[in-house]
Amino acid sequence: MDQRKDKNGRSNLETNIPDEISTDKRGGHKVRTGRKIVDRHKLDQVQVSESGEKHPNTFTGHTYKNKGEKFRLDGHKLLYHLDIVNAWKKGERVAPISIDMGLTKFCNTACIYCIGVTQGGFSRGSMIERDALMRFIEDCGRLGVKSVAFIGDGEPTMNPAMYDAIVLGKKNGIDIGIGTNGIELDMSRAHDILRDATYIRINLSAGTPKGFKKIHQSPVEKFDTLCEKMASLVKIKKENDYPCTIGIQMVLIPENFGEVISLTELGAKLGVDYLQIKQCSDTEYKELGVNPADYERARDILKKAETYNTDEFFVKVKWNKIDILSDTENYKGGFRKYDICYGTPLLGQISGNGKVYPCGPFFEKQRFLMGDVNKESYYDIVKSDKYWEVQQDIIDNVDVHYDCTVGCRQDYINKFLWDVKNPPDHTNFI
């Protein structure tokens, strides 16, 4: 069949329509465009035209394929744990699927956007004791916790027990993640990290020595040290075919808008797996002075950073949080699209001094203290009435639109669980 188009740019399929199906001849309904109806009886005869143009319904294979996202850095993964979600929905006392955990309450840098210093209790030497940390990992194995991320309020590498905890976590079937500034990373334990951890994420928010000094308030020579360590991690990983993902996280603030491209180029040069660019989450009291409206000025820069994506290097801008004042998955005009924080039982949080709270912004608030892993078993804490009384207190009394930080850690799972708890009518009509 001749597949050339007529003088009006229409396919020949749209000409010579038989009278019995012609809306013109029958005086019946006409489509909005006034175009004639395609004779679908002839579609089986249609092939790709001589010019290479493909027509619909010829079933000759795929014309476009969406590229899979290897790292889902902006969203949630509760869909892969529906057994636990359903148990929670039934009111069962479930253990967290994942836990964010600090290992210390102090740091070797002074990042100008640090939310940890606003959560109270920062003091040199305050950390989770080694025996308590090892017991905690074993308790997580008993509870069925899937993952633990050492990304908490202090710098985890300042706790020398971190490396043994990574190894023990692997033995107990627990995925371990690490968020660190990387400066004091013990490279003699690099093989343990890359062999047994799921990911290590370097918290770096500048791509030049000058920007590093300004943003992280750390000597410029430390920037070179960090770059050397990242390069070594990539080299060791490749040489030994270790599975650990190596990434960089940038916290975006107006002071480092000019560092975005240099950091992107640095990440690509070093050979890390990804660069994540995220919003700066401010406190409920706006102590960090972050104005989400400022991010609009960085839009072109962020779009340019995304052009550095390759099969080996993934650049992810967390637009759903950066565009928090517009209409995103979780927010509309700065307000959440859910009214209750349901996520804390499924995503646990522990401060770097060992105290267990439902959420990072609640650190040092006695009302929400659930226990202390330095003094008691985490297994017993999760099973205790106190633990669940605090969880219910959040449901009953916390106003997520007023009491909570903007851009919080539980946003995505809260929106999902809100929908689970508040289904629409006629759910069987999927």
Coordinates of C-alpha atoms in Angstrom, one line a residue:
M1 CA 0.0 0.0 0.0
D2 CA 1.2 3.4 -0.9
Q3 CA 2.1 5.2 2.4
R4 CA 2.7 8.7 1.0
K5 CA 0.6 11.5 2.4
D6 CA -2.0 13.5 0.5
K7 CA -1.8 17.2 -0.2
N8 CA -3.3 17.9 3.2
G9 CA -0.7 15.9 5.0
R10 CA -3.0 13.1 5.9
S11 CA -2.1 9.4 5.6
N12 CA -3.8 7.5 2.8
L13 CA -5.4 5.5 5.5
E14 CA -7.7 8.5 6.0
T15 CA -8.9 8.6 2.4
N16 CA -11.4 6.5 0.4
I17 CA -13.5 5.6 3.5
P18 CA -16.4 3.2 2.6
D19 CA -19.8 4.8 2.7
E20 CA -21.0 2.4 5.4
I21 CA -18.5 3.8 7.9
S22 CA -18.3 7.4 6.6
T23 CA -19.6 10.0 9.0
D24 CA -20.0 12.4 6.1
K25 CA -22.2 10.1 4.1
R26 CA -24.3 8.8 7.0
G27 CA -24.8 12.3 8.5
G28 CA -23.8 11.0 12.0
H29 CA -21.4 12.1 14.6
K30 CA -18.3 13.9 13.5
V31 CA -15.0 13.9 15.3
R32 CA -13.8 17.2 16.6
T33 CA -11.2 17.7 14.0
G34 CA -13.5 16.9 11.0
R35 CA -10.9 14.4 9.8
K36 CA -12.2 11.2 8.3
I37 CA -12.2 8.0 10.3
V38 CA -9.4 5.5 9.6
D39 CA -10.5 2.2 8.2
R40 CA -9.1 -0.2 10.8
H41 CA -9.9 -3.2 8.6
K42 CA -6.9 -2.3 6.5
L43 CA -4.4 -1.9 9.3
D44 CA -3.0 -5.5 9.0
Q45 CA -1.8 -4.6 5.5
V46 CA 0.1 -1.5 6.6
Q47 CA 3.9 -1.6 6.8
V48 CA 6.5 1.1 7.3
S49 CA 6.5 3.5 4.5
E50 CA 9.4 3.9 2.0
S51 CA 10.4 7.1 3.8
G52 CA 10.8 5.1 7.0
E53 CA 7.7 6.7 8.7
K54 CA 5.9 4.4 11.1
H55 CA 2.2 4.4 11.5
P56 CA 0.2 3.5 14.6
N57 CA -1.1 0.0 15.1
T58 CA 1.3 -1.7 12.7
F59 CA 2.9 -3.6 15.7
T60 CA 6.4 -3.6 14.3
G61 CA 8.2 -3.2 17.6
H62 CA 9.1 -0.5 20.0
T63 CA 9.9 3.0 18.8
Y64 CA 10.9 4.4 22.2
K65 CA 12.1 3.0 25.5
N66 CA 12.3 4.8 28.8
K67 CA 15.7 4.6 30.5
G68 CA 15.5 2.8 33.8
E69 CA 16.6 4.7 36.9
K70 CA 19.3 2.7 38.6
F71 CA 19.4 4.8 41.7
R72 CA 16.0 6.1 43.0
L73 CA 17.4 9.0 45.0
D74 CA 14.2 11.0 45.0
G75 CA 11.2 9.1 46.2
H76 CA 10.5 5.9 48.3
K77 CA 10.7 2.1 47.9
L78 CA 7.8 1.0 50.2
L79 CA 6.2 -0.8 47.2
Y80 CA 8.9 -3.4 47.7
H81 CA 7.9 -4.0 51.4
L82 CA 4.2 -4.3 51.1
D83 CA 4.1 -7.2 53.6
I84 CA 5.4 -4.8 56.3
V85 CA 3.1 -2.0 55.1
N86 CA 0.1 -4.2 55.4
A87 CA 1.1 -5.4 58.8
W88 CA 1.4 -1.8 59.9
K89 CA -2.0 -1.0 58.4
K90 CA -3.5 -3.7 60.5
G91 CA -2.1 -2.1 63.6
E92 CA 0.7 -4.6 64.2
R93 CA 3.8 -3.4 66.0
V94 CA 6.4 -3.6 63.2
A95 CA 10.1 -2.9 63.4
P96 CA 11.5 -0.2 61.1
I97 CA 12.3 -1.3 57.6
S98 CA 15.2 1.2 57.6
I99 CA 17.0 3.2 60.3
D100 CA 18.9 6.5 60.0
M101 CA 21.5 6.6 62.7
G102 CA 24.1 8.9 64.0
L103 CA 27.3 7.5 65.5
T104 CA 28.6 10.7 67.1
K105 CA 27.3 14.1 68.3
F106 CA 30.3 16.0 66.9
C107 CA 32.0 16.7 63.6
N108 CA 35.4 17.7 62.1
T109 CA 33.9 20.3 59.8
A110 CA 31.5 23.2 60.4
C111 CA 29.2 23.2 57.3
I112 CA 27.3 26.5 57.2
Y113 CA 24.0 24.6 56.4
C114 CA 24.3 22.0 59.1
I115 CA 20.9 21.2 60.6
G116 CA 22.5 18.9 63.2
V117 CA 23.8 21.8 65.3
T118 CA 20.2 23.0 65.7
Q119 CA 19.1 19.6 67.2
G120 CA 21.0 20.1 70.4
G121 CA 23.5 18.0 72.3
F122 CA 26.5 18.5 70.2
S123 CA 29.6 17.9 72.3
R124 CA 33.1 16.6 71.5
G125 CA 33.5 12.9 72.4
S126 CA 29.8 12.1 72.7
M127 CA 29.1 8.9 70.6
I128 CA 27.5 5.5 70.7
E129 CA 29.8 3.1 72.6
R130 CA 31.3 0.2 70.6
D131 CA 29.6 -2.6 72.6
A132 CA 26.3 -0.8 72.3
L133 CA 26.7 -0.4 68.5
M134 CA 27.5 -4.0 68.0
R135 CA 24.6 -5.1 70.1
F136 CA 22.4 -2.7 68.2
I137 CA 23.4 -4.3 64.9
E138 CA 22.6 -7.8 66.2
D139 CA 19.2 -6.5 67.5
C140 CA 18.4 -5.2 64.1
G141 CA 19.1 -8.6 62.7
R142 CA 16.7 -10.1 65.2
L143 CA 14.0 -7.6 64.4
G144 CA 14.2 -8.0 60.7
V145 CA 15.4 -4.5 60.0
K146 CA 16.5 -4.3 56.3
S147 CA 19.0 -1.5 56.4
V148 CA 20.8 1.0 58.6
A149 CA 22.3 4.2 57.3
F150 CA 25.1 5.9 59.3
I151 CA 24.1 9.4 58.2
G152 CA 23.1 11.0 61.4
D153 CA 23.7 14.2 63.3
G154 CA 27.4 13.9 63.8
E155 CA 30.3 12.6 61.5
P156 CA 30.2 8.8 61.6
T157 CA 33.9 8.3 60.8
M158 CA 34.8 9.9 64.1
N159 CA 33.5 6.8 65.8
P160 CA 36.2 4.1 65.3
A161 CA 33.6 1.3 65.8
M162 CA 31.9 2.2 62.5
Y163 CA 34.0 -0.1 60.3
D164 CA 33.4 -3.2 62.5
A165 CA 29.7 -2.3 62.5
I166 CA 29.7 -2.4 58.7
V167 CA 31.2 -5.8 58.6
L168 CA 28.9 -7.1 61.3
G169 CA 25.9 -5.7 59.5
K170 CA 26.7 -7.6 56.4
K171 CA 27.0 -10.8 58.5
N172 CA 23.5 -10.1 59.9
G173 CA 21.9 -9.6 56.5
I174 CA 21.6 -5.8 57.0
D175 CA 22.3 -3.4 54.2
I176 CA 24.6 -0.6 55.5
G177 CA 24.9 2.9 54.1
I178 CA 27.3 5.6 55.0
G179 CA 27.0 9.4 54.7
T180 CA 30.3 11.1 55.6
N181 CA 32.3 14.2 54.8
G182 CA 35.1 11.7 54.0
I183 CA 38.0 13.7 55.3
E184 CA 38.9 11.4 58.1
L185 CA 37.9 8.2 56.3
D186 CA 40.3 5.4 57.3
M187 CA 41.6 4.1 54.0
S188 CA 43.1 1.0 55.6
R189 CA 39.4 -0.1 56.0
A190 CA 38.4 0.8 52.4
H191 CA 38.1 -2.9 51.4
D192 CA 35.8 -3.5 54.4
I193 CA 33.6 -0.6 53.3
L194 CA 33.5 -1.4 49.6
R195 CA 33.0 -5.1 50.2
D196 CA 30.3 -5.0 52.9
A197 CA 28.5 -1.6 52.6
T198 CA 25.7 -1.0 50.1
Y199 CA 26.8 2.6 49.5
I200 CA 29.1 5.3 50.7
R201 CA 28.0 8.9 50.0
I202 CA 30.4 11.8 50.4
N203 CA 28.7 14.9 51.6
L204 CA 30.5 17.5 49.5
S205 CA 28.8 20.8 48.6
A206 CA 31.5 22.6 46.6
G207 CA 33.6 21.7 43.6
T208 CA 36.6 24.0 44.3
P209 CA 39.1 24.5 47.2
K210 CA 37.8 28.1 47.7
G211 CA 34.2 27.0 47.7
F212 CA 35.1 24.1 50.1
K213 CA 36.6 26.4 52.6
K214 CA 33.6 28.7 52.4
I215 CA 30.8 26.1 52.6
H216 CA 32.4 23.5 54.9
Q217 CA 34.7 25.9 56.8
S218 CA 37.6 23.5 56.5
P219 CA 41.2 24.1 55.4
V220 CA 41.6 24.1 51.6
E221 CA 44.2 21.3 51.8
K222 CA 41.5 19.0 53.1
F223 CA 39.7 19.4 49.8
D224 CA 42.7 17.8 48.0
T225 CA 42.8 15.0 50.6
L226 CA 39.2 14.3 50.1
C227 CA 39.5 14.1 46.3
E228 CA 42.4 11.7 46.6
K229 CA 40.4 9.5 48.9
M230 CA 37.4 9.4 46.6
A231 CA 39.7 8.6 43.6
S232 CA 41.2 5.8 45.6
L233 CA 37.8 4.4 46.6
V234 CA 36.8 4.3 42.9
K235 CA 40.0 2.6 42.0
I236 CA 39.8 0.0 44.7
K237 CA 36.1 -0.7 43.8
K238 CA 36.9 -1.2 40.1
E239 CA 40.0 -3.4 40.7
N240 CA 38.1 -5.7 43.1
D241 CA 34.7 -5.6 41.5
Y242 CA 33.1 -4.5 44.8
P243 CA 29.4 -3.8 44.7
C244 CA 29.3 -0.7 46.9
T245 CA 27.9 2.4 45.3
I246 CA 30.0 5.6 45.6
G247 CA 28.2 8.9 45.4
I248 CA 28.4 12.6 46.2
Q249 CA 25.7 14.6 47.8
M250 CA 25.4 18.4 47.4
V251 CA 23.2 20.4 49.8
L252 CA 22.1 23.4 47.7
I253 CA 22.1 26.9 49.2
P254 CA 22.6 30.3 47.5
E255 CA 26.2 30.5 48.6
N256 CA 27.1 27.5 46.5
F257 CA 25.0 28.0 43.3
G258 CA 28.3 28.8 41.6
E259 CA 29.8 25.5 42.7
V260 CA 27.2 23.3 41.0
I261 CA 28.9 22.8 37.7
S262 CA 32.4 22.5 39.1
L263 CA 31.2 19.8 41.5
T264 CA 29.4 18.0 38.7
E265 CA 32.6 18.0 36.6
L266 CA 34.6 16.8 39.6
G267 CA 32.3 13.9 40.2
A268 CA 32.4 12.9 36.6
K269 CA 36.2 13.1 36.6
L270 CA 36.6 11.1 39.8
G271 CA 34.4 8.4 38.4
V272 CA 31.9 8.2 41.2
D273 CA 28.5 6.6 40.5
Y274 CA 26.3 9.6 41.1
L275 CA 25.9 13.2 42.2
Q276 CA 22.8 14.0 44.1
I277 CA 21.8 17.7 44.5
K278 CA 19.2 18.2 47.2
Q279 CA 17.4 21.0 49.0
C280 CA 18.6 22.4 52.3
S281 CA 16.0 21.4 54.8
D282 CA 15.4 24.2 57.3
T283 CA 14.1 23.7 60.9
E284 CA 10.6 24.4 62.0
Y285 CA 11.9 27.7 63.4
K286 CA 13.7 28.6 60.1
E287 CA 17.0 28.9 61.9
L288 CA 19.1 28.2 58.8
G289 CA 17.3 31.0 56.9
V290 CA 16.7 29.0 53.8
N291 CA 14.2 30.5 51.4
P292 CA 13.0 27.9 48.8
A293 CA 12.1 30.7 46.4
D294 CA 15.8 31.3 46.0
Y295 CA 16.2 28.0 44.2
E296 CA 14.5 29.5 41.1
R297 CA 17.7 31.4 40.5
A298 CA 19.6 28.2 40.2
R299 CA 17.2 26.4 37.8
D300 CA 19.3 26.9 34.6
I301 CA 22.5 25.8 36.5
L302 CA 20.8 22.7 37.7
K303 CA 19.4 21.9 34.3
K304 CA 22.9 22.2 32.9
A305 CA 24.2 19.8 35.6
E306 CA 21.7 17.2 34.5
T307 CA 23.2 17.3 31.0
Y308 CA 26.3 15.6 32.4
N309 CA 24.4 12.3 32.8
T310 CA 26.0 9.3 31.2
D311 CA 25.6 5.5 31.6
E312 CA 28.4 5.6 34.2
F313 CA 27.7 8.9 36.0
F314 CA 24.2 9.8 37.2
V315 CA 23.2 13.4 38.1
K316 CA 20.0 13.7 40.2
V317 CA 18.5 17.0 41.1
K318 CA 15.8 16.5 43.7
W319 CA 13.2 18.7 42.0
N320 CA 10.3 17.6 44.2
K321 CA 11.9 19.2 47.2
I322 CA 13.6 22.1 45.4
D323 CA 10.3 23.1 43.9
I324 CA 8.6 22.9 47.3
L325 CA 6.6 26.1 46.7
S326 CA 5.0 24.9 43.5
D327 CA 3.0 21.7 43.0
T328 CA 5.0 18.5 43.5
E329 CA 4.4 15.0 44.7
N330 CA 4.4 16.0 48.3
Y331 CA 3.8 19.7 48.5
K332 CA 1.5 22.4 47.0
G333 CA 2.4 26.0 47.8
G334 CA 4.6 24.9 50.6
F335 CA 2.0 22.8 52.4
R336 CA 2.1 19.0 52.6
K337 CA -0.4 16.8 50.7
Y338 CA -0.9 14.8 53.9
D339 CA -2.0 15.7 57.4
I340 CA -0.4 13.0 59.6
C341 CA 3.1 11.7 59.9
Y342 CA 2.7 8.0 59.6
G343 CA 6.2 7.2 58.5
T344 CA 8.1 7.1 61.8
P345 CA 7.5 3.4 62.6
L346 CA 8.9 2.3 59.2
L347 CA 11.8 4.7 59.1
G348 CA 13.6 4.8 62.5
Q349 CA 16.0 7.5 63.7
I350 CA 18.7 7.4 66.3
S351 CA 20.9 10.2 67.5
G352 CA 24.7 10.0 67.6
N353 CA 24.5 9.8 71.4
G354 CA 22.5 6.6 71.3
K355 CA 19.1 8.1 72.1
V356 CA 16.2 6.8 70.1
Y357 CA 13.6 9.2 68.7
P358 CA 10.9 8.9 66.0
C359 CA 12.4 11.7 63.9
G360 CA 15.6 13.8 63.7
P361 CA 14.0 17.2 64.4
F362 CA 12.7 15.7 67.7
F363 CA 16.2 15.0 68.9
E364 CA 16.7 16.2 72.5
K365 CA 13.0 16.7 73.0
Q366 CA 12.3 14.6 76.1
R367 CA 8.6 14.1 75.1
F368 CA 9.6 12.0 72.2
L369 CA 12.5 10.0 73.7
M370 CA 11.9 6.3 73.3
G371 CA 15.1 4.8 74.8
D372 CA 18.9 4.8 74.7
V373 CA 20.9 2.0 72.9
N374 CA 23.9 2.8 75.1
K375 CA 21.8 1.6 78.1
E376 CA 19.3 -0.9 76.8
S377 CA 18.6 -3.3 73.9
Y378 CA 17.2 -1.8 70.8
Y379 CA 15.1 -4.9 70.5
D380 CA 13.5 -4.2 73.8
I381 CA 13.0 -0.6 73.0
V382 CA 11.0 -1.4 69.8
K383 CA 8.9 -3.9 71.7
S384 CA 8.2 -1.5 74.6
D385 CA 4.9 0.3 75.3
K386 CA 6.8 3.6 75.5
Y387 CA 8.0 3.3 72.0
W388 CA 4.5 2.9 70.6
E389 CA 3.0 5.5 72.9
V390 CA 5.4 8.1 71.3
Q391 CA 4.4 6.9 67.8
Q392 CA 0.7 7.4 68.8
D393 CA 1.5 10.8 70.2
I394 CA 2.8 11.9 66.8
I395 CA -0.4 10.7 65.1
D396 CA -2.6 12.4 67.6
N397 CA -0.8 15.7 68.3
V398 CA 1.9 16.6 65.7
D399 CA 0.7 19.2 63.1
V400 CA 2.9 18.4 60.1
H401 CA 2.1 21.7 58.5
Y402 CA 3.3 23.7 61.5
D403 CA 5.4 21.6 63.9
C404 CA 7.7 19.9 61.4
T405 CA 10.6 20.9 59.2
V406 CA 10.0 21.6 55.5
G407 CA 11.4 18.9 53.2
C408 CA 11.6 16.3 55.9
R409 CA 13.0 12.8 55.6
Q410 CA 9.7 11.0 55.9
D411 CA 7.8 13.1 53.2
Y412 CA 7.6 10.5 50.5
I413 CA 6.6 7.6 52.7
N414 CA 4.2 9.8 54.6
K415 CA 2.4 10.7 51.3
F416 CA 2.2 7.0 50.4
L417 CA 1.0 5.9 53.8
W418 CA -1.5 8.7 53.9
D419 CA -3.0 7.3 50.6
V420 CA -3.0 3.8 52.1
K421 CA -4.9 5.0 55.2
N422 CA -7.3 7.2 53.1
P423 CA -8.3 5.2 50.1
P424 CA -10.9 6.6 47.6
D425 CA -14.2 4.9 46.9
H426 CA -14.4 2.1 44.3
T427 CA -10.9 0.8 44.7
N428 CA -11.7 -2.4 42.8
F429 CA -12.0 -0.3 39.6
I430 CA -8.3 0.1 39.2

